[in-house]
Amino acid sequence: MTSEPDATKLKRIKRYDIIRLIGEGGMGRVYLANDKIIRRPVAIKVFTIMSTPGSETTKEKLMRDFFLETQTAGALLHPNIVVIYDVGKKGDLFYMVMEFVYGRTVLEHQRTSPFSMKKSVEIIYELALALDYAHSKGVVHRDIKPENIIMSAQGIPKITDFGIARFRKHLKGHRRHAVVGSSRFMAPEQVLRREQDHRVDIYQLGVVLFELLTRQSPFKGIDSESTLSKICTEVPPPPGRINPEIPEQLDRIVSKCLEKNPNKRYPRAKDLADDLAACLKAGIHTLISPDDELVENLKKFELFSLFSEEEISELVKVGEFVTCHAGQYIIRENETDSNFFVLLEGNVKVVKQSRILTGFLPGAVFGEVGAFARQQRSAGVVAQGDCKLLQINALLFKELDPLLQLKMLHIVLRNIASLVISLDGELMQLTDGKGRSAALPLVCPLCGFNNKAPIEICPRCGVIPAKYPEPLMVKEKIVTKTISDDEETQEYLPLDLP
């Protein structure tokens, strides 16, 4: 009789070679593995499903239900949902093979580097759209919490663990403290074991938003039982009472998510996303009321000449008109922000480390590269006088008509192409015309050492090549020798290099 595989000593599962353990919790262990056939890294969650003593649910039925549930969840393809590639069984062990996301969970971020209010709203906005997609396919998560949300290295939030929340109580090794850890995210109908639907996810997403905004739980009990009691009986405080910087608009959104009665919550996750989008339209700049003149200005600019009046109107609806005064930063260097701008009136300058790089005139679109790439801004933009701008959050592009999205992306690509051409010209000035850096040569100008990569400090002779723009061509050193009291000679000897 062969022994069952030990989840703690796995080396391989089918075609997946286990590399290392990357996570462990109440719902099993997670390994980083390599798919030998497709040659890609994957994450494998491994666990054991057991029937509960005294329950009429047999192990065979649990297995069938598990494969059916994960089959449905595995069909989900969304940028904010971790993809399920494969599921299977090895002895008593069940496994789920998923997309490997390089990043950290929202829980880890909360502990070390909490998100700003704006970033928190952006995260929940994207997750609400992801849940709306899953719900449209008949899939409910039932266990939305910070541990099940991963932030990728590119700053994209992704929901994981679709398809297994229903089987939590049947997982071998499922510990009591794991239940306590999730109890504060349970919806009242889950606590009371009443009928549940997709609105459980909306409630749980509201709890996550509350914690991101306040760094506190809406229901704080001394133990699991008291927390569950508070969930069913107490009305949580508005987040604005804990953090005065939170606007009333967000207070109302969170309160609607956390309604005890599911019928009083948002009927769809898309409705929640729509309200969050309204919050994202507002930024740190002073809002001004849109008027016909500002809209007409957009139509006059060359970049928007191909836009119809209806498309201009739709674009204006997902943005906000803002104003900035002389010397005010519109974009700050090194910040991460998802807004980009169309300059309607006034002039701005682009600065990096207090040095002016260039400027923009009305009609220019700027900030789009950092907004779409979700990367830190490489430079700042400062108003040179009073300016009026259209501010658009890149995340809200999903709200636009697909054809309008394509036209806006055409503008973005045109700007990027212009930037690349400009940078290419600067690069040619810094190189020998063949892409080799003049400031950091491949070959040391002193000793001739070929590093096959740009040299900052030569590893052989220790010279700094950037200080010698012209090759010194010194291959020898001069040594003076005394022959007699009144006679000397010089010899040229090879450099004694390490």
Short mmCIF file of C-alpha atoms in Angstrom, two decimals, residues 222-444:
data_model
loop_
_atom_site.label_atom_id
_atom_site.label_comp_id
_atom_site.label_asym_id
_atom_site.label_seq_id
_atom_site.Cartn_x
_atom_site.Cartn_y
_atom_site.Cartn_z
CA ILE A 222 -12.74 40.98 21.69
CA ASP A 223 -13.10 37.59 19.96
CA SER A 224 -14.68 35.97 16.94
CA GLU A 225 -18.09 35.53 18.56
CA SER A 226 -18.39 39.16 19.65
CA THR A 227 -17.25 40.36 16.21
CA LEU A 228 -19.91 38.23 14.51
CA SER A 229 -22.52 39.59 16.91
CA LYS A 230 -21.57 43.18 16.10
CA ILE A 231 -21.78 42.44 12.37
CA CYS A 232 -25.40 41.41 12.79
CA THR A 233 -26.52 44.06 15.28
CA GLU A 234 -24.39 47.23 15.16
CA VAL A 235 -24.24 50.02 12.60
CA PRO A 236 -20.60 50.82 11.77
CA PRO A 237 -19.39 54.42 12.09
CA PRO A 238 -18.92 56.36 8.84
CA PRO A 239 -15.26 56.27 7.78
CA GLY A 240 -15.20 60.09 7.85
CA ARG A 241 -15.67 60.03 11.60
CA ILE A 242 -12.36 58.16 11.94
CA ASN A 243 -10.53 59.94 9.11
CA PRO A 244 -11.84 63.52 8.64
CA GLU A 245 -10.19 63.75 5.20
CA ILE A 246 -12.71 61.26 3.78
CA PRO A 247 -15.50 63.08 1.87
CA GLU A 248 -19.18 62.46 2.59
CA GLN A 249 -19.53 60.94 -0.87
CA LEU A 250 -17.27 58.06 0.19
CA ASP A 251 -19.06 57.74 3.53
CA ARG A 252 -22.32 57.14 1.68
CA ILE A 253 -20.73 54.57 -0.63
CA VAL A 254 -19.25 52.55 2.24
CA SER A 255 -22.49 52.72 4.26
CA LYS A 256 -24.50 51.42 1.31
CA CYS A 257 -22.12 48.48 0.89
CA LEU A 258 -22.40 47.60 4.59
CA GLU A 259 -26.18 47.56 4.84
CA LYS A 260 -27.43 44.59 6.91
CA ASN A 261 -30.26 43.99 4.46
CA PRO A 262 -28.87 42.82 1.10
CA ASN A 263 -31.79 44.54 -0.67
CA LYS A 264 -30.49 47.92 0.54
CA ARG A 265 -26.98 47.39 -0.83
CA TYR A 266 -25.89 48.09 -4.37
CA PRO A 267 -27.85 45.69 -6.59
CA ARG A 268 -24.76 45.16 -8.79
CA ALA A 269 -21.05 45.62 -8.29
CA LYS A 270 -21.12 47.80 -11.43
CA ASP A 271 -23.34 50.28 -9.57
CA LEU A 272 -20.71 50.47 -6.84
CA ALA A 273 -18.03 51.02 -9.50
CA ASP A 274 -20.05 53.85 -11.04
CA ASP A 275 -20.24 55.71 -7.71
CA LEU A 276 -16.52 55.18 -7.11
CA ALA A 277 -15.80 56.50 -10.62
CA ALA A 278 -17.51 59.76 -9.66
CA CYS A 279 -15.05 60.02 -6.74
CA LEU A 280 -12.09 59.33 -9.00
CA LYS A 281 -13.05 62.08 -11.43
CA ALA A 282 -12.23 64.64 -8.75
CA GLY A 283 -8.54 65.20 -8.06
CA ILE A 284 -6.48 67.54 -5.89
CA HIS A 285 -6.95 70.50 -8.25
CA THR A 286 -9.72 73.08 -8.00
CA LEU A 287 -12.78 72.06 -10.02
CA ILE A 288 -14.46 74.51 -12.35
CA SER A 289 -17.86 74.22 -13.96
CA PRO A 290 -17.78 73.07 -17.58
CA ASP A 291 -18.96 75.68 -20.06
CA ASP A 292 -19.54 75.72 -23.80
CA GLU A 293 -16.34 77.69 -24.44
CA LEU A 294 -14.12 75.06 -22.80
CA VAL A 295 -15.82 72.27 -24.76
CA GLU A 296 -15.48 74.28 -27.99
CA ASN A 297 -11.76 74.72 -27.29
CA LEU A 298 -11.31 70.95 -27.37
CA LYS A 299 -12.84 70.76 -30.84
CA LYS A 300 -10.40 73.35 -32.19
CA PHE A 301 -7.27 71.41 -31.27
CA GLU A 302 -5.66 69.33 -34.01
CA LEU A 303 -5.43 66.22 -31.82
CA PHE A 304 -9.23 66.15 -31.42
CA SER A 305 -10.12 67.11 -35.00
CA LEU A 306 -11.34 63.57 -35.76
CA PHE A 307 -13.68 63.49 -32.76
CA SER A 308 -17.42 63.95 -33.28
CA GLU A 309 -19.40 66.27 -31.02
CA GLU A 310 -20.92 63.24 -29.30
CA GLU A 311 -17.46 61.81 -28.59
CA ILE A 312 -16.22 65.13 -27.20
CA SER A 313 -19.26 65.21 -24.90
CA GLU A 314 -18.62 61.63 -23.74
CA LEU A 315 -14.96 62.41 -23.07
CA VAL A 316 -15.93 65.42 -21.00
CA LYS A 317 -18.30 63.27 -18.90
CA VAL A 318 -15.51 60.98 -17.66
CA GLY A 319 -13.23 63.92 -16.87
CA GLU A 320 -13.30 67.07 -14.82
CA PHE A 321 -12.40 70.63 -15.75
CA VAL A 322 -9.80 71.97 -13.33
CA THR A 323 -7.78 75.15 -12.89
CA CYS A 324 -4.22 75.73 -11.67
CA HIS A 325 -2.42 78.99 -10.88
CA ALA A 326 1.10 80.18 -11.70
CA GLY A 327 3.78 78.09 -9.97
CA GLN A 328 1.34 75.35 -8.97
CA TYR A 329 2.37 71.75 -9.69
CA ILE A 330 -0.07 69.91 -11.95
CA ILE A 331 2.06 66.74 -11.84
CA ARG A 332 4.81 66.11 -9.31
CA GLU A 333 8.01 64.28 -10.14
CA ASN A 334 8.24 60.73 -8.70
CA GLU A 335 4.58 60.58 -7.69
CA THR A 336 2.32 57.76 -8.88
CA ASP A 337 -1.00 58.98 -10.22
CA SER A 338 -3.53 57.73 -12.76
CA ASN A 339 -4.62 61.17 -14.04
CA PHE A 340 -3.56 62.73 -17.31
CA PHE A 341 -4.43 66.16 -18.67
CA VAL A 342 -5.49 68.13 -21.76
CA LEU A 343 -4.28 71.74 -21.58
CA LEU A 344 -7.12 74.05 -22.65
CA GLU A 345 -5.81 77.49 -21.68
CA GLY A 346 -2.43 78.79 -20.48
CA ASN A 347 1.13 77.47 -20.66
CA VAL A 348 2.99 74.86 -18.58
CA LYS A 349 6.62 73.79 -18.23
CA VAL A 350 8.09 70.32 -17.70
CA VAL A 351 10.73 70.21 -14.97
CA LYS A 352 13.08 67.54 -13.64
CA GLN A 353 15.16 68.21 -10.54
CA SER A 354 14.43 71.95 -10.91
CA ARG A 355 15.71 71.95 -14.52
CA ILE A 356 13.27 73.01 -17.27
CA LEU A 357 13.07 70.34 -20.00
CA THR A 358 10.35 71.67 -22.28
CA GLY A 359 6.94 73.35 -22.28
CA PHE A 360 3.39 72.74 -23.51
CA LEU A 361 0.87 75.02 -25.21
CA PRO A 362 -2.94 74.69 -25.33
CA GLY A 363 -4.04 71.49 -27.05
CA ALA A 364 -1.28 69.37 -25.53
CA VAL A 365 -2.01 66.06 -23.81
CA PHE A 366 0.46 65.21 -21.03
CA GLY A 367 0.87 62.78 -18.14
CA GLU A 368 -0.61 59.90 -20.12
CA VAL A 369 2.49 57.67 -20.10
CA GLY A 370 2.77 57.55 -16.31
CA ALA A 371 -1.02 57.27 -15.94
CA PHE A 372 -1.36 54.22 -18.18
CA ALA A 373 1.92 52.57 -17.15
CA ARG A 374 1.09 53.07 -13.43
CA GLN A 375 4.69 54.10 -12.87
CA GLN A 376 6.24 56.99 -10.99
CA ARG A 377 6.30 60.27 -12.91
CA SER A 378 9.73 60.86 -14.43
CA ALA A 379 9.24 64.65 -14.41
CA GLY A 380 6.95 67.31 -12.98
CA VAL A 381 4.64 69.77 -14.76
CA VAL A 382 4.19 73.30 -13.42
CA ALA A 383 1.71 75.99 -14.49
CA GLN A 384 3.45 79.11 -15.85
CA GLY A 385 0.32 81.15 -15.44
CA ASP A 386 -3.36 80.57 -14.79
CA CYS A 387 -4.33 77.37 -16.62
CA LYS A 388 -7.51 75.49 -17.40
CA LEU A 389 -7.30 71.76 -18.06
CA LEU A 390 -9.41 68.69 -18.65
CA GLN A 391 -8.34 66.04 -16.11
CA ILE A 392 -9.06 62.38 -16.97
CA ASN A 393 -8.40 59.30 -14.84
CA ALA A 394 -6.89 56.56 -17.01
CA LEU A 395 -8.83 53.90 -15.09
CA LEU A 396 -12.10 55.43 -16.30
CA PHE A 397 -11.22 54.61 -19.90
CA LYS A 398 -13.25 51.45 -19.36
CA GLU A 399 -16.34 53.68 -19.20
CA LEU A 400 -15.81 55.05 -22.73
CA ASP A 401 -17.20 53.71 -25.99
CA PRO A 402 -14.63 51.29 -27.55
CA LEU A 403 -14.20 53.46 -30.67
CA LEU A 404 -13.54 56.52 -28.50
CA GLN A 405 -11.01 54.51 -26.49
CA LEU A 406 -9.17 53.70 -29.73
CA LYS A 407 -9.09 57.36 -30.75
CA MET A 408 -7.71 58.39 -27.36
CA LEU A 409 -5.11 55.62 -27.49
CA HIS A 410 -4.09 56.92 -30.93
CA ILE A 411 -3.28 60.26 -29.27
CA VAL A 412 -1.34 58.48 -26.53
CA LEU A 413 0.69 56.45 -29.06
CA ARG A 414 1.36 59.58 -31.13
CA ASN A 415 2.75 61.33 -28.07
CA ILE A 416 4.90 58.31 -27.15
CA ALA A 417 6.25 58.15 -30.72
CA SER A 418 7.21 61.84 -30.56
CA LEU A 419 8.92 61.23 -27.22
CA VAL A 420 10.88 58.26 -28.60
CA ILE A 421 12.04 60.28 -31.62
CA SER A 422 13.16 63.09 -29.32
CA LEU A 423 15.00 60.69 -27.04
CA ASP A 424 16.58 58.96 -30.04
CA GLY A 425 18.10 62.27 -31.12
CA GLU A 426 19.52 62.85 -27.66
CA LEU A 427 20.85 59.30 -27.59
CA MET A 428 22.72 59.79 -30.86
CA GLN A 429 24.45 62.80 -29.34
CA LEU A 430 25.60 60.67 -26.43
CA THR A 431 26.81 57.75 -28.54
CA ASP A 432 29.14 57.02 -31.44
CA GLY A 433 26.14 56.69 -33.76
CA LYS A 434 25.97 52.91 -33.38
CA GLY A 435 24.27 52.86 -30.01
CA ARG A 436 27.53 52.59 -28.01
CA SER A 437 27.77 55.06 -25.17
CA ALA A 438 30.52 57.69 -25.50
CA ALA A 439 30.30 58.57 -21.82
CA LEU A 440 30.57 54.96 -20.72
CA PRO A 441 32.65 53.06 -23.29
CA LEU A 442 32.85 49.32 -23.65
CA VAL A 443 36.67 49.39 -23.80
CA CYS A 444 38.76 51.12 -21.16
#
